[in-house]
Amino acid sequence: MLGHFALAGLGERLAERVLVAARHERLDEALLVGFAGTEIMRRLIGVAQLPLVYGTDTKRRLLDLSRSLVLSPSQGLSCWQSAVGSSSLS
């Protein structure tokens, strides 16, 4: 779900609410964040690509975000704001 939030351009606040709920359920936050990064990559460059109309710069920011989420999941959403921001992607 978090990966799709990033692809939809939803802000960090909504993603943080999901993580709060995950903590409440005692889910592994790093695993959840890592899966989000994998889902972003899969939907941008994998076999299950979405027909997104984003420009190259936006897709690059999303791929950078996905890389950070996969390689450093313990950092949580610290890199989310710079890639997604609080408003829609363009």
Short mmCIF file of C-alpha atoms in Angstrom, two decimals:
data_model
loop_
_atom_site.label_atom_id
_atom_site.label_comp_id
_atom_site.label_asym_id
_atom_site.label_seq_id
_atom_site.Cartn_x
_atom_site.Cartn_y
_atom_site.Cartn_z
CA MET A 1 0.00 0.00 0.00
CA LEU A 2 2.80 2.44 0.82
CA GLY A 3 4.37 1.98 -2.60
CA HIS A 4 1.09 2.87 -4.25
CA PHE A 5 0.80 5.95 -2.03
CA ALA A 6 4.14 7.15 -3.39
CA LEU A 7 3.12 6.43 -6.99
CA ALA A 8 -0.11 8.36 -6.44
CA GLY A 9 1.82 11.32 -5.05
CA LEU A 10 0.21 11.14 -1.63
CA GLY A 11 2.02 12.92 1.15
CA GLU A 12 4.19 11.57 3.90
CA ARG A 13 1.51 12.18 6.53
CA LEU A 14 -0.76 9.46 5.12
CA ALA A 15 2.14 7.03 4.82
CA GLU A 16 3.08 7.76 8.42
CA ARG A 17 -0.48 6.90 9.52
CA VAL A 18 -0.07 3.49 7.89
CA LEU A 19 3.21 2.96 9.74
CA VAL A 20 1.60 3.97 13.05
CA ALA A 21 -1.11 1.36 12.46
CA ALA A 22 1.57 -1.20 11.55
CA ARG A 23 3.44 -0.47 14.78
CA HIS A 24 0.20 -0.91 16.70
CA GLU A 25 -0.18 -4.36 15.11
CA ARG A 26 3.51 -5.09 15.83
CA LEU A 27 4.40 -5.50 12.18
CA ASP A 28 8.01 -5.26 11.07
CA GLU A 29 8.28 -1.64 9.93
CA ALA A 30 11.56 -2.13 8.05
CA LEU A 31 10.07 -5.04 6.13
CA LEU A 32 6.99 -2.99 5.26
CA VAL A 33 9.11 -0.08 4.03
CA GLY A 34 11.33 -2.42 2.01
CA PHE A 35 8.31 -3.98 0.32
CA ALA A 36 7.04 -0.48 -0.52
CA GLY A 37 10.30 0.26 -2.28
CA THR A 38 10.12 -2.99 -4.20
CA GLU A 39 6.55 -2.26 -5.28
CA ILE A 40 7.52 1.19 -6.58
CA MET A 41 10.31 -0.34 -8.68
CA ARG A 42 8.06 -3.10 -9.95
CA ARG A 43 5.38 -0.64 -11.03
CA LEU A 44 7.83 1.74 -12.72
CA ILE A 45 10.27 -0.58 -14.49
CA GLY A 46 9.11 -4.15 -13.92
CA VAL A 47 6.80 -6.49 -15.74
CA ALA A 48 3.77 -5.03 -13.89
CA GLN A 49 4.27 -1.42 -15.02
CA LEU A 50 1.51 1.09 -14.49
CA PRO A 51 0.64 3.46 -17.35
CA LEU A 52 1.85 6.54 -15.49
CA VAL A 53 2.16 9.81 -17.38
CA TYR A 54 4.94 11.19 -15.19
CA GLY A 55 7.97 12.79 -16.76
CA THR A 56 11.47 11.39 -16.55
CA ASP A 57 12.42 13.55 -13.55
CA THR A 58 9.45 12.38 -11.49
CA LYS A 59 10.08 8.74 -12.34
CA ARG A 60 13.73 9.20 -11.41
CA ARG A 61 12.74 10.67 -8.02
CA LEU A 62 10.42 7.74 -7.42
CA LEU A 63 13.12 5.25 -8.37
CA ASP A 64 15.57 7.02 -6.05
CA LEU A 65 12.96 6.76 -3.29
CA SER A 66 12.41 3.07 -3.99
CA ARG A 67 16.14 2.41 -3.91
CA SER A 68 16.45 4.18 -0.55
CA LEU A 69 13.49 2.27 0.88
CA VAL A 70 14.92 -1.08 -0.22
CA LEU A 71 18.56 -0.48 0.74
CA SER A 72 17.92 1.42 3.99
CA PRO A 73 14.50 0.36 5.25
CA SER A 74 15.44 1.13 8.84
CA GLN A 75 15.42 4.84 7.93
CA GLY A 76 11.68 4.58 7.44
CA LEU A 77 10.08 7.43 5.56
CA SER A 78 12.89 9.96 6.01
CA CYS A 79 13.47 10.12 2.24
CA TRP A 80 9.77 10.23 1.31
CA GLN A 81 9.25 13.99 1.41
CA SER A 82 12.01 14.84 -1.03
CA ALA A 83 10.76 12.30 -3.58
CA VAL A 84 6.99 12.54 -3.20
CA GLY A 85 6.34 15.77 -1.35
CA SER A 86 3.01 16.67 0.17
CA SER A 87 1.12 17.29 -3.06
CA SER A 88 0.54 15.48 -6.33
CA LEU A 89 3.45 14.48 -8.50
CA SER A 90 3.79 16.06 -11.91
#
